[in-house]
Amino acid sequence: MGVAAADPAATPVVDPPPAAQPVTVPPATFRPTWDLDGTYLWLGPVGAASHLDARWDSTFGADATLVVVRERAPLGLVGATLGASRWTARGGGRVWVDGLVGTHLGRMMGVSLGPILELSELAHPRPGASVGVWCFAGITPFARFGAVSNLGMFAEIGIHIALPVLRR
């Protein structure tokens, strides 16, 4: 006589569970934090004290900087910056586009060169040009010298705070 399926004495045959497959994690693709090489977009405020038209005045504004950094190359930084600032006392402001090059001399240091457009609330825009020196030390102090049409030569010292927005 057979045993009923509901009989507690009958043990059902169960297939063994499949063997667990080992989990394979691909190697991490993060670059080391000490490797600063790459393309950066920096946005940040800029402030300066300028001597123009025989008077001292200060400017405050912002700029966007796109650079390629290669720390161990002789030409460690190449890029461009676009900025605008407003005069605090004289009214109007300034817009500039500068090319940047730099090298690693203990810290990243370099030069800038480019056109300037001096803006005024009461006069036509005045073209100019400038050359500057800078040093990246977390913040970027700079000195810039140049000339503006109908205003003459100017000298400027300031600080740019570079806030990295994009890194590739």
PDB file of C-alpha atoms in Angstrom:
ATOM      1  CA  MET A   1       0.000   0.000   0.000  1.00  0.00           C
ATOM      2  CA  GLY A   2       1.224   3.534  -0.823  1.00  0.00           C
ATOM      3  CA  VAL A   3       1.791   6.471   1.472  1.00  0.00           C
ATOM      4  CA  ALA A   4      -0.359   9.533   1.082  1.00  0.00           C
ATOM      5  CA  ALA A   5       1.318  12.837   0.210  1.00  0.00           C
ATOM      6  CA  ALA A   6       0.040  14.398   3.389  1.00  0.00           C
ATOM      7  CA  ASP A   7       1.701  11.717   5.460  1.00  0.00           C
ATOM      8  CA  PRO A   8       4.242  13.330   7.848  1.00  0.00           C
ATOM      9  CA  ALA A   9       6.493  10.324   7.451  1.00  0.00           C
ATOM     10  CA  ALA A  10       7.050  11.139   3.765  1.00  0.00           C
ATOM     11  CA  THR A  11       9.973  13.496   3.097  1.00  0.00           C
ATOM     12  CA  PRO A  12       9.730  15.512  -0.080  1.00  0.00           C
ATOM     13  CA  VAL A  13      12.751  15.595  -2.359  1.00  0.00           C
ATOM     14  CA  VAL A  14      14.118  19.144  -2.571  1.00  0.00           C
ATOM     15  CA  ASP A  15      16.714  20.271  -5.092  1.00  0.00           C
ATOM     16  CA  PRO A  16      19.778  21.802  -3.470  1.00  0.00           C
ATOM     17  CA  PRO A  17      19.989  25.610  -3.816  1.00  0.00           C
ATOM     18  CA  PRO A  18      22.132  26.789  -6.716  1.00  0.00           C
ATOM     19  CA  ALA A  19      25.712  27.635  -5.840  1.00  0.00           C
ATOM     20  CA  ALA A  20      26.150  31.314  -5.018  1.00  0.00           C
ATOM     21  CA  GLN A  21      27.974  33.194  -7.747  1.00  0.00           C
ATOM     22  CA  PRO A  22      30.885  35.284  -6.480  1.00  0.00           C
ATOM     23  CA  VAL A  23      30.281  39.025  -6.749  1.00  0.00           C
ATOM     24  CA  THR A  24      32.860  40.694  -8.961  1.00  0.00           C
ATOM     25  CA  VAL A  25      33.431  44.384  -8.311  1.00  0.00           C
ATOM     26  CA  PRO A  26      35.314  46.260 -11.036  1.00  0.00           C
ATOM     27  CA  PRO A  27      38.357  48.224  -9.912  1.00  0.00           C
ATOM     28  CA  ALA A  28      37.658  51.785  -8.795  1.00  0.00           C
ATOM     29  CA  THR A  29      38.236  54.450 -11.427  1.00  0.00           C
ATOM     30  CA  PHE A  30      38.775  57.322  -9.017  1.00  0.00           C
ATOM     31  CA  ARG A  31      41.953  59.277  -9.523  1.00  0.00           C
ATOM     32  CA  PRO A  32      44.192  59.839  -6.525  1.00  0.00           C
ATOM     33  CA  THR A  33      43.407  63.064  -4.685  1.00  0.00           C
ATOM     34  CA  TRP A  34      46.996  64.261  -5.083  1.00  0.00           C
ATOM     35  CA  ASP A  35      46.632  64.188  -8.891  1.00  0.00           C
ATOM     36  CA  LEU A  36      45.362  67.648  -9.826  1.00  0.00           C
ATOM     37  CA  ASP A  37      45.822  67.245 -13.582  1.00  0.00           C
ATOM     38  CA  GLY A  38      42.678  67.880 -15.589  1.00  0.00           C
ATOM     39  CA  THR A  39      40.386  70.506 -17.053  1.00  0.00           C
ATOM     40  CA  TYR A  40      38.702  72.840 -14.575  1.00  0.00           C
ATOM     41  CA  LEU A  41      35.961  75.437 -14.620  1.00  0.00           C
ATOM     42  CA  TRP A  42      36.406  77.883 -11.755  1.00  0.00           C
ATOM     43  CA  LEU A  43      33.849  80.515 -10.790  1.00  0.00           C
ATOM     44  CA  GLY A  44      34.460  83.040  -8.110  1.00  0.00           C
ATOM     45  CA  PRO A  45      34.523  86.553  -6.775  1.00  0.00           C
ATOM     46  CA  VAL A  46      37.310  88.996  -7.514  1.00  0.00           C
ATOM     47  CA  GLY A  47      38.247  92.169  -5.674  1.00  0.00           C
ATOM     48  CA  ALA A  48      40.993  94.655  -6.438  1.00  0.00           C
ATOM     49  CA  ALA A  49      42.425  98.057  -5.644  1.00  0.00           C
ATOM     50  CA  SER A  50      43.187  99.994  -8.824  1.00  0.00           C
ATOM     51  CA  HIS A  51      45.033 103.193  -9.612  1.00  0.00           C
ATOM     52  CA  LEU A  52      43.443 104.689 -12.734  1.00  0.00           C
ATOM     53  CA  ASP A  53      42.949 108.234 -13.939  1.00  0.00           C
ATOM     54  CA  ALA A  54      45.240 109.531 -11.109  1.00  0.00           C
ATOM     55  CA  ARG A  55      42.993 108.066  -8.367  1.00  0.00           C
ATOM     56  CA  TRP A  56      42.716 104.902  -6.296  1.00  0.00           C
ATOM     57  CA  ASP A  57      39.439 103.002  -6.358  1.00  0.00           C
ATOM     58  CA  SER A  58      38.327  99.459  -5.684  1.00  0.00           C
ATOM     59  CA  THR A  59      36.441  97.001  -7.843  1.00  0.00           C
ATOM     60  CA  PHE A  60      34.370  93.968  -6.963  1.00  0.00           C
ATOM     61  CA  GLY A  61      33.033  91.427  -9.404  1.00  0.00           C
ATOM     62  CA  ALA A  62      33.245  87.847 -10.589  1.00  0.00           C
ATOM     63  CA  ASP A  63      34.940  85.789 -13.229  1.00  0.00           C
ATOM     64  CA  ALA A  64      34.767  82.403 -14.911  1.00  0.00           C
ATOM     65  CA  THR A  65      38.046  80.635 -15.636  1.00  0.00           C
ATOM     66  CA  LEU A  66      38.556  77.563 -17.818  1.00  0.00           C
ATOM     67  CA  VAL A  67      42.004  75.976 -17.439  1.00  0.00           C
ATOM     68  CA  VAL A  68      43.878  72.791 -18.260  1.00  0.00           C
ATOM     69  CA  VAL A  69      46.304  71.807 -15.486  1.00  0.00           C
ATOM     70  CA  ARG A  70      49.312  69.529 -16.046  1.00  0.00           C
ATOM     71  CA  GLU A  71      51.341  69.884 -12.848  1.00  0.00           C
ATOM     72  CA  ARG A  72      54.419  67.993 -13.987  1.00  0.00           C
ATOM     73  CA  ALA A  73      54.639  69.624 -17.432  1.00  0.00           C
ATOM     74  CA  PRO A  74      56.889  72.681 -17.955  1.00  0.00           C
ATOM     75  CA  LEU A  75      53.797  74.653 -19.002  1.00  0.00           C
ATOM     76  CA  GLY A  76      51.623  73.544 -16.087  1.00  0.00           C
ATOM     77  CA  LEU A  77      48.512  75.634 -16.769  1.00  0.00           C
ATOM     78  CA  VAL A  78      46.903  77.000 -19.928  1.00  0.00           C
ATOM     79  CA  GLY A  79      43.516  78.666 -19.994  1.00  0.00           C
ATOM     80  CA  ALA A  80      41.325  81.729 -20.289  1.00  0.00           C
ATOM     81  CA  THR A  81      39.254  83.864 -17.974  1.00  0.00           C
ATOM     82  CA  LEU A  82      36.225  86.089 -18.581  1.00  0.00           C
ATOM     83  CA  GLY A  83      35.344  88.566 -15.878  1.00  0.00           C
ATOM     84  CA  ALA A  84      33.447  91.695 -14.985  1.00  0.00           C
ATOM     85  CA  SER A  85      33.712  94.066 -12.048  1.00  0.00           C
ATOM     86  CA  ARG A  86      32.136  97.287 -10.864  1.00  0.00           C
ATOM     87  CA  TRP A  87      33.900 100.366  -9.526  1.00  0.00           C
ATOM     88  CA  THR A  88      32.901 101.348  -5.990  1.00  0.00           C
ATOM     89  CA  ALA A  89      33.425 105.140  -6.248  1.00  0.00           C
ATOM     90  CA  ARG A  90      33.793 106.212  -9.875  1.00  0.00           C
ATOM     91  CA  GLY A  91      30.770 104.371 -11.305  1.00  0.00           C
ATOM     92  CA  GLY A  92      30.779 102.040 -14.251  1.00  0.00           C
ATOM     93  CA  GLY A  93      32.918  98.961 -14.414  1.00  0.00           C
ATOM     94  CA  ARG A  94      35.209  96.776 -16.436  1.00  0.00           C
ATOM     95  CA  VAL A  95      34.944  93.629 -18.561  1.00  0.00           C
ATOM     96  CA  TRP A  96      37.990  91.547 -19.528  1.00  0.00           C
ATOM     97  CA  VAL A  97      39.089  88.381 -21.293  1.00  0.00           C
ATOM     98  CA  ASP A  98      42.562  87.113 -20.427  1.00  0.00           C
ATOM     99  CA  GLY A  99      44.676  84.257 -21.654  1.00  0.00           C
ATOM    100  CA  LEU A 100      46.516  82.483 -18.831  1.00  0.00           C
ATOM    101  CA  VAL A 101      49.725  80.449 -18.730  1.00  0.00           C
ATOM    102  CA  GLY A 102      51.506  79.153 -15.665  1.00  0.00           C
ATOM    103  CA  THR A 103      54.246  76.903 -14.405  1.00  0.00           C
ATOM    104  CA  HIS A 104      54.934  75.145 -11.124  1.00  0.00           C
ATOM    105  CA  LEU A 105      57.632  77.041  -9.191  1.00  0.00           C
ATOM    106  CA  GLY A 106      56.920  75.683  -5.718  1.00  0.00           C
ATOM    107  CA  ARG A 107      53.367  76.920  -6.323  1.00  0.00           C
ATOM    108  CA  MET A 108      51.552  77.407  -9.601  1.00  0.00           C
ATOM    109  CA  MET A 109      52.526  80.893 -10.862  1.00  0.00           C
ATOM    110  CA  GLY A 110      51.911  82.558 -14.156  1.00  0.00           C
ATOM    111  CA  VAL A 111      51.021  85.486 -16.353  1.00  0.00           C
ATOM    112  CA  SER A 112      47.848  86.803 -17.945  1.00  0.00           C
ATOM    113  CA  LEU A 113      47.358  88.931 -21.027  1.00  0.00           C
ATOM    114  CA  GLY A 114      44.243  90.266 -22.683  1.00  0.00           C
ATOM    115  CA  PRO A 115      41.872  93.043 -23.697  1.00  0.00           C
ATOM    116  CA  ILE A 116      39.807  95.149 -21.305  1.00  0.00           C
ATOM    117  CA  LEU A 117      36.688  97.178 -21.953  1.00  0.00           C
ATOM    118  CA  GLU A 118      36.248 100.043 -19.477  1.00  0.00           C
ATOM    119  CA  LEU A 119      32.561 100.894 -19.017  1.00  0.00           C
ATOM    120  CA  SER A 120      31.077 104.114 -17.708  1.00  0.00           C
ATOM    121  CA  GLU A 121      27.582 105.340 -17.018  1.00  0.00           C
ATOM    122  CA  LEU A 122      28.317 108.678 -18.743  1.00  0.00           C
ATOM    123  CA  ALA A 123      30.842 107.862 -21.494  1.00  0.00           C
ATOM    124  CA  HIS A 124      31.318 105.448 -24.358  1.00  0.00           C
ATOM    125  CA  PRO A 125      33.147 102.174 -23.621  1.00  0.00           C
ATOM    126  CA  ARG A 126      36.926 102.551 -23.738  1.00  0.00           C
ATOM    127  CA  PRO A 127      39.123  99.705 -24.987  1.00  0.00           C
ATOM    128  CA  GLY A 128      42.344  98.751 -23.284  1.00  0.00           C
ATOM    129  CA  ALA A 129      44.715  95.906 -22.585  1.00  0.00           C
ATOM    130  CA  SER A 130      46.542  94.478 -19.609  1.00  0.00           C
ATOM    131  CA  VAL A 131      49.269  92.091 -18.566  1.00  0.00           C
ATOM    132  CA  GLY A 132      49.355  90.517 -15.135  1.00  0.00           C
ATOM    133  CA  VAL A 133      51.104  88.095 -12.822  1.00  0.00           C
ATOM    134  CA  TRP A 134      49.393  85.683 -10.428  1.00  0.00           C
ATOM    135  CA  CYS A 135      50.129  82.904  -7.926  1.00  0.00           C
ATOM    136  CA  PHE A 136      47.697  80.134  -6.956  1.00  0.00           C
ATOM    137  CA  ALA A 137      47.823  79.534  -3.194  1.00  0.00           C
ATOM    138  CA  GLY A 138      44.263  78.389  -2.468  1.00  0.00           C
ATOM    139  CA  ILE A 139      43.246  81.934  -3.301  1.00  0.00           C
ATOM    140  CA  THR A 140      44.859  83.701  -6.235  1.00  0.00           C
ATOM    141  CA  PRO A 141      46.546  87.048  -5.546  1.00  0.00           C
ATOM    142  CA  PHE A 142      47.356  89.012  -8.690  1.00  0.00           C
ATOM    143  CA  ALA A 143      48.876  92.244  -9.967  1.00  0.00           C
ATOM    144  CA  ARG A 144      47.835  93.704 -13.309  1.00  0.00           C
ATOM    145  CA  PHE A 145      49.200  96.601 -15.342  1.00  0.00           C
ATOM    146  CA  GLY A 146      47.730  98.073 -18.481  1.00  0.00           C
ATOM    147  CA  ALA A 147      46.368 100.997 -20.403  1.00  0.00           C
ATOM    148  CA  VAL A 148      42.872 102.215 -21.255  1.00  0.00           C
ATOM    149  CA  SER A 149      42.105 104.571 -24.136  1.00  0.00           C
ATOM    150  CA  ASN A 150      41.673 108.212 -22.978  1.00  0.00           C
ATOM    151  CA  LEU A 151      42.364 107.234 -19.343  1.00  0.00           C
ATOM    152  CA  GLY A 152      46.022 106.243 -19.526  1.00  0.00           C
ATOM    153  CA  MET A 153      47.939 103.622 -17.614  1.00  0.00           C
ATOM    154  CA  PHE A 154      46.618 101.724 -14.623  1.00  0.00           C
ATOM    155  CA  ALA A 155      47.952  99.426 -11.914  1.00  0.00           C
ATOM    156  CA  GLU A 156      45.880  96.970  -9.930  1.00  0.00           C
ATOM    157  CA  ILE A 157      46.391  94.478  -7.110  1.00  0.00           C
ATOM    158  CA  GLY A 158      43.727  92.044  -6.034  1.00  0.00           C
ATOM    159  CA  ILE A 159      42.540  88.603  -5.068  1.00  0.00           C
ATOM    160  CA  HIS A 160      40.502  86.055  -6.981  1.00  0.00           C
ATOM    161  CA  ILE A 161      38.860  83.218  -5.054  1.00  0.00           C
ATOM    162  CA  ALA A 162      38.698  80.252  -7.433  1.00  0.00           C
ATOM    163  CA  LEU A 163      35.826  77.909  -6.608  1.00  0.00           C
ATOM    164  CA  PRO A 164      36.003  74.717  -8.697  1.00  0.00           C
ATOM    165  CA  VAL A 165      32.670  74.008 -10.351  1.00  0.00           C
ATOM    166  CA  LEU A 166      33.677  71.319 -12.846  1.00  0.00           C
ATOM    167  CA  ARG A 167      36.632  68.958 -13.171  1.00  0.00           C
ATOM    168  CA  ARG A 168      37.253  66.570 -16.050  1.00  0.00           C
TER     169      ARG A 168
END
